[in-house]
Amino acid sequence: MTAVSTRSTTAAELMPYDEALSRFDPVLGLEVHVELNTASKMFCGCSTVFGREPNTQTCPVCLGLPGALPVLNAAAVESAIRIGLALNCDIAAECRFARKNYFYPDMPKNFQTSQYDEPIAVNGGVDIDVDGQPFRIGIERAHMEEDTGKSLHVGGATGRIHGADHSLVDYNRAGIPLIEIVTKPIEGTGRLAPAVARAYVGWLRELLLGLGVSDVRMEQGSLRCDVNLSLRPDPGAPYGTRSETKNVNSLRSVERAVRYEVSRQAARLATGRRVVQETRHWHEDTGVTTSGRSKEQAEDYRYFPEPDLVPIAPSVTEVERLRASLPEPPAIRRARLQADWGFSDLEMRDVVGAGALLLVEQTVAAGASPAAAKKWWLSELARRANDAGVALDELGITPEHVAAVQSLVDAGRINDKLARQVLDGVLAGEGSPEQVVSARGLEVVSDEGKLSAAVDRAIAGNPGVAEKIRAGKMAAAGALIGAVMKEMHGQADAGRVRELILEKLN
Amino acid sequence: MAEPAASSGAGHAMTRDEVARLAQLARIDLSDAELDHLAPQLAVIIESVAVVSSVAADEVPGTSHPLPVRNVFRRDVVRPSLAPEEVLAGAPEVEQSRFSVPRILGEEA
């Protein structure tokens, strides 16, 4: 997004987080929008492929041209029901769409087709794991709606003489099926509020990925989170006024946004000011929220039942068929994988906490050992994902790649150090691990003659060390191995080098 | 997501202020004279329609659609979209193959 803010983003006054939590009790609410991965849009046959040329995936229906009539995508309804069931919701015996009326250029129809008083799924709940502690999150509802177009805000700097700000709109995204999942107010988190928010969104991503209903790529906006937060003096008090922070689009940002709002609201309340009920914008770069629309001028969307779509009444048989198609529930799946992999509770918690469960599972399926799969995802790749501020599965490396890297290590063709360079190559888009190895010439030297000569030179160059080894001080071999590795630019199998040294000196 | 509000339908006369608010929400610029003229008319219409509510007893469920039809779906199949030239033909202005529109201040999407 290239939003140009006209507002001052002067930092708000903040109370240190720990102090804020010692004086106030936070109440969270999370609204997650997930774009479904159907082939076509919610109400028309336009493609949903991401990243195509602007306005090439639109038609009279999604542009809201006069006389065009929507017809509901059956696959989107199935996905909605499966999501509802996986969140332990009741599926409505009958529900309908409504028009949410507002004037904003991201919706060409001047209304968004959504669900209002009759959502498809209500009243569920899920158990998540927050730093090893179970935590129950109530689900208020999950409803179907359509995505909006994408606006690009440009200012005077684009060459317009009068510098008038204007927006450029691409409607390729308008009409893509969305499911909005709304939690009940989340109480009792105390200081864990940011961790709970992050764990829930991470858990939900994994669930949706497992259901196969969405790509859930936060960086492409196919999963977007709004964070509602309010503070109250103590857990028994009525809810305070909440702010709604929009479009928090990474797991790390979800955590940061909660933390920021706790500190900001606490600073206001502690100095006798009130929290304004408003929409706030999250700024990824500076890590602050700024005021957007005030909700106090009572937003009035004049919802009314959508006359162009008939009600949806999934039969019990249909719902039960979809329930039977659900993948194994997350807790059971986790227990099964832990047993299969022989991981300790702590190891398993690390894998889950890093959002790597599915990735490790797929890496193992691609041929790596569980320990190797865990090692790559949780060390090297986790560090790179963290540096890049993306989730592990958004890094641009697949489980098959990771398994291929490990198989190159197992075959003795590369060592761990070279493997890291291979990962870098794959992440830089240089192709498969095999391609990176040959393009970058990373293979270890397996020519025994070359290795043997290098070992001879190392022994000759370090007579003192060689003498120690002859005298039985095996620990000294490290210095010779180092010398050989240096000469070979790291491209040697250290184990084989050690063997050669010991053979020659004993 | 706003909470569903209670319906303000039956038995509620429409005031001039409400008509003014509705006009503002619908981006219809009404003069004072037009409001004076239209508000009482709308009030009469609403009152007339409200008679239906007084006839419908509790056992009659609310209806949002006149046809006894449920579950009309299409298969998830991609069909050709319009050519971008056709799509953009109706745009007030075009820039970078996008609709160029005045920016609404204070909004970021």
XYZ file of C-alpha atoms in Angstrom:
615
model
C 0.000 0.000 0.000
C 1.258 3.402 -0.846
C -1.043 5.462 1.280
C 0.125 9.023 1.664
C -1.014 10.262 5.002
C -2.040 13.864 5.281
C -2.293 13.532 9.009
C 0.438 14.264 11.403
C 1.786 11.048 12.794
C 3.184 12.697 15.883
C 3.678 9.990 18.450
C 0.934 9.803 21.028
C 1.775 9.919 24.686
C 2.469 6.399 25.946
C 2.542 4.745 29.336
C 5.158 2.004 29.723
C 3.487 -1.330 29.027
C 4.121 -2.915 32.423
C 2.807 0.117 34.254
C -0.260 0.222 31.983
C -0.998 -3.412 32.801
C -0.585 -2.860 36.516
C -3.293 -0.186 36.381
C -5.710 -1.433 33.731
C -7.301 -4.653 32.492
C -7.311 -5.056 28.685
C -10.221 -6.487 26.702
C -9.477 -7.618 23.163
C -11.603 -8.282 20.134
C -10.226 -9.555 16.855
C -11.827 -9.397 13.435
C -10.056 -11.419 10.817
C -10.891 -11.125 7.136
C -9.832 -14.066 5.063
C -9.951 -14.148 1.277
C -11.110 -17.531 0.034
C -9.078 -19.282 -2.652
C -11.980 -19.973 -4.974
C -11.159 -19.769 -8.667
C -13.880 -17.215 -9.355
C -15.353 -14.296 -7.427
C -18.232 -14.432 -4.941
C -21.005 -13.377 -7.294
C -19.540 -13.568 -10.812
C -17.155 -15.620 -12.905
C -14.201 -13.205 -12.838
C -10.878 -14.754 -11.902
C -9.409 -14.170 -8.450
C -5.726 -14.561 -9.378
C -3.536 -12.131 -7.417
C -1.260 -9.597 -9.043
C -2.712 -9.349 -12.557
C -2.782 -6.092 -14.544
C -5.271 -3.599 -13.023
C -8.932 -3.881 -14.025
C -8.485 -7.002 -16.128
C -10.612 -9.188 -13.837
C -13.873 -7.306 -13.731
C -17.311 -7.593 -15.310
C -20.710 -5.914 -15.111
C -21.549 -7.767 -11.872
C -18.476 -6.835 -9.811
C -18.458 -3.333 -11.303
C -22.074 -2.879 -10.290
C -23.214 -1.888 -13.763
C -26.973 -1.340 -14.091
C -28.976 -4.502 -14.671
C -26.217 -6.912 -13.704
C -27.313 -9.609 -11.279
C -25.159 -11.554 -8.820
C -25.256 -15.347 -8.469
C -23.633 -16.915 -5.434
C -20.525 -19.106 -5.791
C -21.349 -22.551 -4.324
C -17.685 -23.221 -3.449
C -17.522 -20.047 -1.360
C -20.535 -21.158 0.660
C -18.972 -24.563 1.239
C -15.767 -22.940 2.443
C -17.735 -20.630 4.733
C -19.548 -23.583 6.274
C -16.329 -25.569 6.705
C -14.687 -22.590 8.418
C -17.730 -22.196 10.670
C -17.649 -25.876 11.603
C -13.909 -25.821 12.271
C -14.500 -22.898 14.650
C -17.154 -25.003 16.422
C -19.912 -22.623 15.344
C -23.577 -23.366 14.757
C -24.400 -23.214 11.057
C -27.536 -21.194 10.422
C -30.406 -23.247 9.019
C -31.188 -20.222 6.894
C -29.312 -16.993 6.322
C -29.179 -14.162 3.837
C -27.072 -11.370 2.441
C -27.521 -7.679 3.130
C -26.375 -4.484 1.492
C -23.988 -2.344 3.459
C -24.425 1.073 1.929
C -21.577 3.542 1.833
C -19.973 5.883 -0.618
C -16.340 5.217 -1.158
C -14.658 4.567 -4.476
C -13.305 1.138 -3.459
C -16.855 -0.212 -3.978
C -18.156 0.627 -7.439
C -21.694 -0.430 -6.489
C -21.874 2.046 -3.585
C -22.674 -0.875 -1.349
C -20.872 -3.982 -0.217
C -22.763 -7.252 -0.322
C -22.290 -8.675 3.145
C -24.154 -10.506 5.863
C -25.601 -8.558 8.735
C -28.309 -9.867 11.021
C -28.147 -13.421 9.668
C -24.565 -14.649 9.405
C -23.915 -18.184 8.193
C -22.035 -19.269 11.337
C -22.480 -18.153 14.940
C -21.477 -18.871 18.490
C -18.331 -20.970 18.354
C -15.109 -21.171 20.278
C -11.607 -22.484 19.968
C -8.801 -23.472 22.310
C -5.424 -22.045 21.450
C -2.013 -22.359 23.025
C -0.346 -19.204 24.338
C 3.225 -19.786 25.440
C 2.291 -23.264 26.566
C -0.906 -22.196 28.351
C -4.300 -23.163 26.947
C -6.598 -20.206 26.259
C -10.241 -20.233 25.158
C -11.318 -17.764 22.471
C -15.049 -17.358 21.904
C -16.200 -16.879 18.319
C -19.120 -14.504 17.872
C -19.731 -15.122 14.187
C -18.257 -15.865 10.808
C -20.003 -14.261 7.881
C -19.650 -14.050 4.121
C -18.972 -10.843 2.238
C -17.080 -9.584 -0.773
C -13.746 -7.828 -0.886
C -13.413 -4.236 -2.075
C -11.266 -2.788 -4.828
C -7.766 -1.626 -4.106
C -6.989 2.096 -3.978
C -3.667 3.680 -4.583
C -3.437 7.188 -3.148
C -1.234 9.542 -5.045
C -0.293 13.078 -4.236
C 1.103 16.104 -6.062
C 4.484 14.464 -6.416
C 3.259 12.400 -9.351
C 3.564 15.361 -11.669
C 0.173 17.002 -11.470
C 0.547 20.738 -11.729
C -1.971 21.564 -9.058
C -0.851 18.693 -6.894
C -4.399 17.666 -6.061
C -4.472 14.373 -4.201
C -6.393 11.698 -5.983
C -6.873 7.963 -5.831
C -6.400 5.274 -8.440
C -8.675 2.284 -8.127
C -8.217 -1.261 -9.369
C -11.336 -3.442 -9.114
C -9.667 -6.822 -9.665
C -10.074 -7.510 -5.937
C -13.673 -6.238 -5.764
C -15.970 -9.200 -5.322
C -13.417 -11.787 -4.155
C -15.104 -13.918 -1.484
C -14.221 -12.936 2.068
C -15.081 -14.524 5.367
C -15.036 -12.227 8.367
C -14.394 -14.044 11.625
C -15.260 -12.062 14.743
C -14.306 -13.089 18.264
C -16.357 -12.473 21.345
C -14.710 -10.000 23.728
C -11.532 -11.695 24.949
C -11.133 -11.131 28.674
C -8.705 -12.400 31.245
C -5.544 -12.105 29.191
C -3.889 -9.621 31.561
C -0.392 -8.849 30.379
C -0.557 -11.666 27.836
C -2.956 -9.650 25.632
C -0.421 -9.095 22.809
C 0.690 -12.749 22.905
C -2.913 -13.991 22.923
C -3.758 -11.836 19.912
C -0.736 -13.084 18.002
C -1.275 -16.709 18.984
C -4.929 -16.591 17.930
C -4.227 -15.100 14.509
C -1.363 -17.555 14.011
C -3.586 -20.429 15.081
C -6.314 -19.276 12.725
C -3.854 -19.076 9.818
C -2.800 -22.618 10.425
C -6.402 -23.787 10.703
C -7.370 -22.088 7.434
C -4.306 -23.482 5.714
C -5.214 -26.946 6.951
C -8.771 -26.491 5.669
C -7.341 -25.505 2.295
C -9.844 -22.661 1.943
C -7.388 -19.772 1.590
C -3.787 -18.990 0.732
C -3.701 -16.969 3.987
C -0.812 -14.847 2.760
C -0.769 -11.887 5.083
C 1.707 -9.970 2.914
C -0.679 -10.246 -0.054
C -3.617 -9.244 2.095
C -5.456 -12.542 1.852
C -5.623 -12.538 5.660
C -6.141 -9.182 7.345
C -6.729 -8.418 10.971
C -8.539 -5.607 12.771
C -7.633 -5.271 16.426
C -10.222 -3.934 18.868
C -8.927 -2.980 22.257
C -10.296 -1.329 25.357
C -9.088 -0.887 28.899
C -10.987 -0.923 32.167
C -9.806 -0.257 35.723
C -10.218 -3.853 36.861
C -11.562 -7.179 35.547
C -14.985 -6.679 37.165
C -15.634 -3.262 35.642
C -17.796 -2.635 32.560
C -15.942 -2.499 29.226
C -14.195 0.751 28.411
C -14.397 2.581 25.095
C -12.590 0.680 22.370
C -10.463 1.642 19.431
C -10.475 -0.384 16.243
C -7.093 -0.632 14.554
C -7.472 -1.598 10.910
C -5.378 -3.722 8.576
C -2.761 -5.088 10.901
C -1.140 -7.408 8.437
C 1.529 -9.536 10.047
C 1.621 -11.657 13.169
C 4.310 -9.468 14.644
C 2.255 -6.357 13.936
C -0.790 -7.837 15.662
C 1.300 -8.182 18.790
C 2.837 -4.728 18.452
C -0.477 -3.020 17.723
C -2.085 -4.458 20.875
C 0.884 -3.380 22.946
C 0.841 0.087 21.459
C -2.877 0.613 22.028
C -2.588 -0.567 25.646
C 0.137 2.017 26.262
C -1.649 4.789 24.381
C -5.041 4.295 25.967
C -3.528 3.904 29.443
C -1.709 7.221 29.086
C -4.980 8.943 28.196
C -7.071 7.333 30.908
C -4.445 7.920 33.591
C -4.487 11.648 32.893
C -8.251 11.929 33.006
C -8.775 12.007 29.259
C -11.114 9.651 27.510
C -10.501 7.123 24.781
C -12.277 8.131 21.585
C -14.245 5.400 19.852
C -12.639 5.477 16.445
C -10.954 3.612 13.650
C -7.184 3.820 13.839
C -4.583 3.104 11.201
C -1.582 0.918 11.912
C 1.755 2.128 10.569
C 4.020 -0.820 9.995
C 7.173 1.279 9.598
C 6.886 3.369 12.770
C 4.895 0.898 14.859
C 2.254 3.428 15.881
C -1.474 3.853 15.288
C -3.013 7.125 14.189
C -6.564 8.360 14.300
C -8.811 7.647 11.337
C -12.546 7.993 11.141
C -14.328 8.785 14.332
C -17.119 6.333 14.958
C -18.949 8.774 17.180
C -20.875 10.237 14.264
C -22.653 6.899 14.412
C -21.761 5.105 11.234
C -24.967 4.323 9.499
C -24.672 1.811 6.703
C -28.441 1.498 6.250
C -28.195 -2.261 5.938
C -31.113 -3.926 4.245
C -31.700 -7.454 2.899
C -30.132 -7.955 -0.529
C -33.042 -8.257 -2.958
C -30.962 -9.770 -5.779
C -29.907 -12.875 -3.849
C -32.194 -15.497 -2.373
C -31.626 -16.929 1.112
C -29.183 -19.748 1.742
C -30.507 -22.782 3.578
C -27.875 -25.508 3.848
C -29.478 -28.868 4.553
C -28.463 -30.898 7.593
C -27.150 -33.567 5.208
C -24.977 -31.038 3.433
C -23.617 -29.607 6.687
C -22.845 -33.106 7.982
C -21.134 -34.011 4.719
C -18.913 -30.933 5.100
C -18.281 -31.708 8.759
C -17.083 -35.159 7.760
C -14.682 -33.551 5.272
C -12.940 -31.478 7.955
C -9.322 -32.280 8.617
C -8.300 -33.630 11.985
C -8.841 -31.009 14.740
C -5.638 -29.067 15.516
C -5.113 -30.433 19.048
C -5.449 -34.055 17.947
C -3.259 -33.499 14.912
C -0.599 -31.937 17.084
C -0.589 -34.874 19.497
C -0.332 -37.350 16.626
C 2.571 -35.515 14.989
C 4.408 -35.164 18.293
C 4.191 -38.925 18.793
C 5.274 -39.616 15.199
C 8.241 -37.286 15.430
C 9.309 -38.169 18.952
C 9.535 -34.510 19.955
C 9.434 -33.387 23.580
C 6.645 -31.038 24.738
C 9.092 -28.165 24.624
C 10.287 -28.974 21.111
C 6.687 -29.275 19.954
C 5.777 -25.961 21.535
C 8.685 -24.318 19.713
C 7.509 -25.716 16.397
C 3.914 -24.610 16.971
C 4.953 -21.232 18.348
C 7.047 -20.573 15.245
C 4.065 -21.379 13.025
C 6.067 -24.233 11.535
C 3.869 -27.245 12.239
C 2.580 -27.681 8.707
C 5.957 -26.797 7.198
C 7.784 -29.377 9.291
C 5.099 -31.931 8.464
C 5.476 -31.241 4.746
C 9.264 -31.267 4.959
C 9.151 -34.665 6.640
C 6.719 -35.844 3.967
C 9.254 -34.678 1.369
C 11.878 -36.979 2.853
C 13.710 -35.120 5.641
C 13.992 -36.446 9.177
C 11.798 -34.616 11.729
C 14.900 -33.356 13.554
C 16.449 -31.970 10.365
C 13.172 -30.387 9.278
C 12.788 -28.737 12.658
C 16.406 -27.577 12.665
C 16.189 -25.703 9.360
C 12.791 -24.102 9.915
C 13.378 -23.062 13.508
C 16.935 -21.752 13.229
C 18.190 -20.490 9.875
C 14.819 -19.897 8.264
C 13.124 -18.497 11.378
C 15.932 -15.958 11.668
C 15.556 -14.927 8.035
C 11.756 -14.677 8.342
C 12.128 -12.567 11.439
C 14.607 -10.254 9.700
C 12.233 -9.890 6.771
C 9.195 -9.434 9.026
C 7.222 -12.196 7.320
C 5.767 -15.516 8.383
C 7.834 -18.634 7.722
C 5.619 -19.858 4.910
C 5.832 -16.472 3.232
C 9.612 -16.605 2.954
C 9.609 -18.009 -0.547
C 11.135 -21.395 0.214
C 9.086 -24.587 0.117
C 9.220 -27.683 2.340
C 10.416 -29.587 -0.742
C 13.379 -27.178 -1.046
C 14.290 -27.670 2.595
C 14.078 -31.446 2.272
C 16.275 -31.250 -0.848
C 18.888 -29.201 1.029
C 18.951 -31.776 3.809
C 19.273 -34.608 1.318
C 22.315 -32.855 -0.224
C 23.813 -32.659 3.278
C 23.010 -36.315 3.972
C 24.661 -37.341 0.700
C 27.813 -35.487 1.759
C 27.599 -33.174 -1.251
C 27.346 -30.037 0.888
C 28.010 -29.350 4.550
C 25.877 -27.277 6.929
C 27.776 -24.118 6.188
C 27.322 -24.514 2.440
C 23.693 -25.441 3.069
C 23.124 -21.982 4.495
C 24.446 -20.473 1.266
C 22.167 -22.791 -0.688
C 19.200 -21.506 1.350
C 20.276 -17.945 0.560
C 20.341 -18.813 -3.125
C 16.887 -20.389 -3.048
C 15.514 -17.366 -1.157
C 17.109 -15.055 -3.718
C 15.112 -16.831 -6.410
C 18.042 -18.662 -7.981
C 16.072 -21.877 -8.361
C 16.033 -25.235 -6.623
C 18.779 -26.243 -4.160
C 20.322 -28.462 -6.852
C 20.407 -25.517 -9.272
C 21.894 -23.197 -6.657
C 24.612 -25.716 -5.823
C 25.706 -26.042 -9.432
C 25.276 -22.343 -10.350
C 27.220 -21.152 -7.308
C 29.696 -24.040 -7.381
C 28.941 -24.891 -3.777
C 29.551 -28.627 -3.816
C 32.126 -29.912 -1.343
C 35.395 -31.113 -2.817
C 35.114 -34.863 -2.915
C 38.286 -35.323 -4.934
C 40.348 -37.395 -2.481
C 43.567 -36.356 -4.208
C 42.880 -32.640 -3.696
C 41.763 -33.194 -0.108
C 44.759 -35.336 0.672
C 47.128 -32.730 -0.771
C 45.458 -29.979 1.279
C 45.795 -32.085 4.431
C 49.480 -32.690 3.684
C 50.049 -28.963 3.289
C 48.217 -28.255 6.576
C 50.356 -30.808 8.415
C 53.523 -29.401 6.881
C 52.515 -25.871 7.759
C 51.685 -26.711 11.395
C 54.374 -29.077 12.606
C 53.722 -28.284 16.285
C 50.052 -29.183 16.006
C 50.862 -32.326 14.044
C 53.242 -33.391 16.815
C 50.520 -33.023 19.457
C 48.172 -35.188 17.446
C 50.841 -37.828 17.008
C 51.225 -37.724 20.790
C 47.520 -38.567 21.096
C 46.005 -35.116 21.664
C 43.107 -35.566 19.265
C 41.529 -32.230 20.293
C 44.330 -30.453 18.475
C 43.011 -31.788 15.166
C 40.571 -28.877 15.068
C 43.336 -26.453 14.125
C 44.368 -28.588 11.155
C 40.767 -29.107 10.036
C 40.334 -25.328 10.180
C 43.403 -24.806 8.013
C 42.162 -27.298 5.425
C 38.654 -25.816 5.383
C 40.137 -22.368 4.909
C 42.199 -23.519 1.955
C 39.140 -25.251 0.454
C 36.979 -22.127 1.018
C 34.695 -24.130 3.275
C 33.848 -26.560 0.517
C 35.081 -29.726 2.162
C 33.456 -32.375 4.283
C 34.925 -31.645 7.694
C 34.336 -35.226 8.870
C 36.326 -36.653 5.971
C 39.120 -34.104 6.545
C 39.356 -35.213 10.166
C 39.583 -38.862 9.101
C 42.378 -38.054 6.645
C 44.361 -36.144 9.262
C 44.104 -38.986 11.756
C 45.030 -41.565 9.103
C 48.143 -39.618 8.154
C 49.314 -38.953 11.701
C 48.749 -42.348 13.274
C -18.876 -4.507 12.319
C -21.637 -2.494 13.932
C -24.142 -4.224 16.141
C -27.450 -4.856 14.420
C -29.664 -1.996 15.540
C -33.284 -2.332 16.481
C -35.547 -1.713 13.537
C -37.172 1.701 13.535
C -40.066 0.693 11.363
C -43.582 0.382 12.598
C -45.428 3.050 14.474
C -42.691 5.616 14.167
C -43.370 8.861 12.383
C -40.504 10.175 10.349
C -39.204 13.549 11.442
C -37.737 16.310 9.314
C -34.347 15.768 10.994
C -34.372 12.108 10.070
C -35.128 12.915 6.462
C -32.273 15.419 6.445
C -29.924 12.798 7.895
C -31.048 10.188 5.383
C -30.504 12.640 2.535
C -27.016 13.341 3.805
C -26.213 9.604 4.053
C -27.480 9.087 0.504
C -25.500 12.113 -0.718
C -28.648 13.904 -1.842
C -28.395 17.648 -1.438
C -31.809 18.848 -0.237
C -32.627 22.497 0.319
C -34.675 23.604 3.336
C -37.652 24.112 1.080
C -37.307 20.606 -0.335
C -37.020 19.162 3.162
C -40.165 20.996 4.230
C -41.920 19.624 1.189
C -40.626 16.023 1.281
C -40.473 15.210 4.986
C -44.255 15.158 5.560
C -44.753 13.106 2.389
C -42.237 10.497 3.500
C -43.900 10.416 6.899
C -47.193 9.574 5.258
C -45.614 6.821 3.177
C -43.950 5.264 6.224
C -47.167 5.414 8.228
C -49.075 3.769 5.392
C -46.587 0.955 5.072
C -46.569 0.514 8.854
C -50.189 -0.619 8.633
C -48.852 -3.934 7.329
C -47.048 -4.500 10.599
C -50.240 -4.026 12.540
C -51.946 -6.695 10.453
C -49.108 -9.247 10.571
C -49.381 -11.254 13.738
C -46.420 -12.705 15.613
C -46.689 -16.050 13.862
C -45.970 -14.429 10.486
C -42.197 -14.472 9.984
C -40.399 -11.534 8.464
C -39.830 -11.856 4.739
C -36.900 -10.439 2.837
C -37.684 -12.030 -0.490
C -41.011 -12.535 -2.246
C -40.126 -15.843 -3.934
C -40.211 -19.192 -2.139
C -36.752 -19.953 -3.527
C -33.608 -20.938 -1.642
C -30.054 -21.898 -2.558
C -29.456 -20.499 -6.008
C -25.800 -21.071 -6.749
C -23.321 -21.084 -9.602
C -20.383 -23.451 -9.920
C -16.947 -22.016 -9.137
C -15.901 -21.629 -12.750
C -13.958 -18.715 -14.207
C -15.594 -16.907 -17.094
C -14.037 -14.247 -19.309
C -13.920 -10.749 -17.860
C -14.420 -7.536 -19.784
C -11.502 -6.032 -21.668
C -9.877 -3.282 -19.563
C -10.595 -0.701 -22.291
C -14.293 -1.463 -21.937
C -14.085 -1.369 -18.155
C -12.275 1.961 -18.119
C -14.469 3.513 -20.825
C -16.839 4.717 -18.126
C -14.148 6.095 -15.816
C -14.143 9.846 -15.149
C -10.371 9.748 -15.700
C -7.861 6.972 -16.219
C -4.305 6.720 -14.951
C -2.093 3.613 -14.920
C -5.046 1.502 -16.131
C -6.930 2.489 -13.002
C -9.977 4.610 -12.272
C -8.759 8.029 -11.188
C -11.085 9.540 -8.603
C -10.890 12.416 -6.156
C -9.313 11.281 -2.964
C -11.508 11.189 0.082
C -9.461 12.920 2.720
C -8.709 11.169 5.937
C -9.270 7.736 4.498
C -6.608 5.215 3.777
C -7.474 1.893 2.289
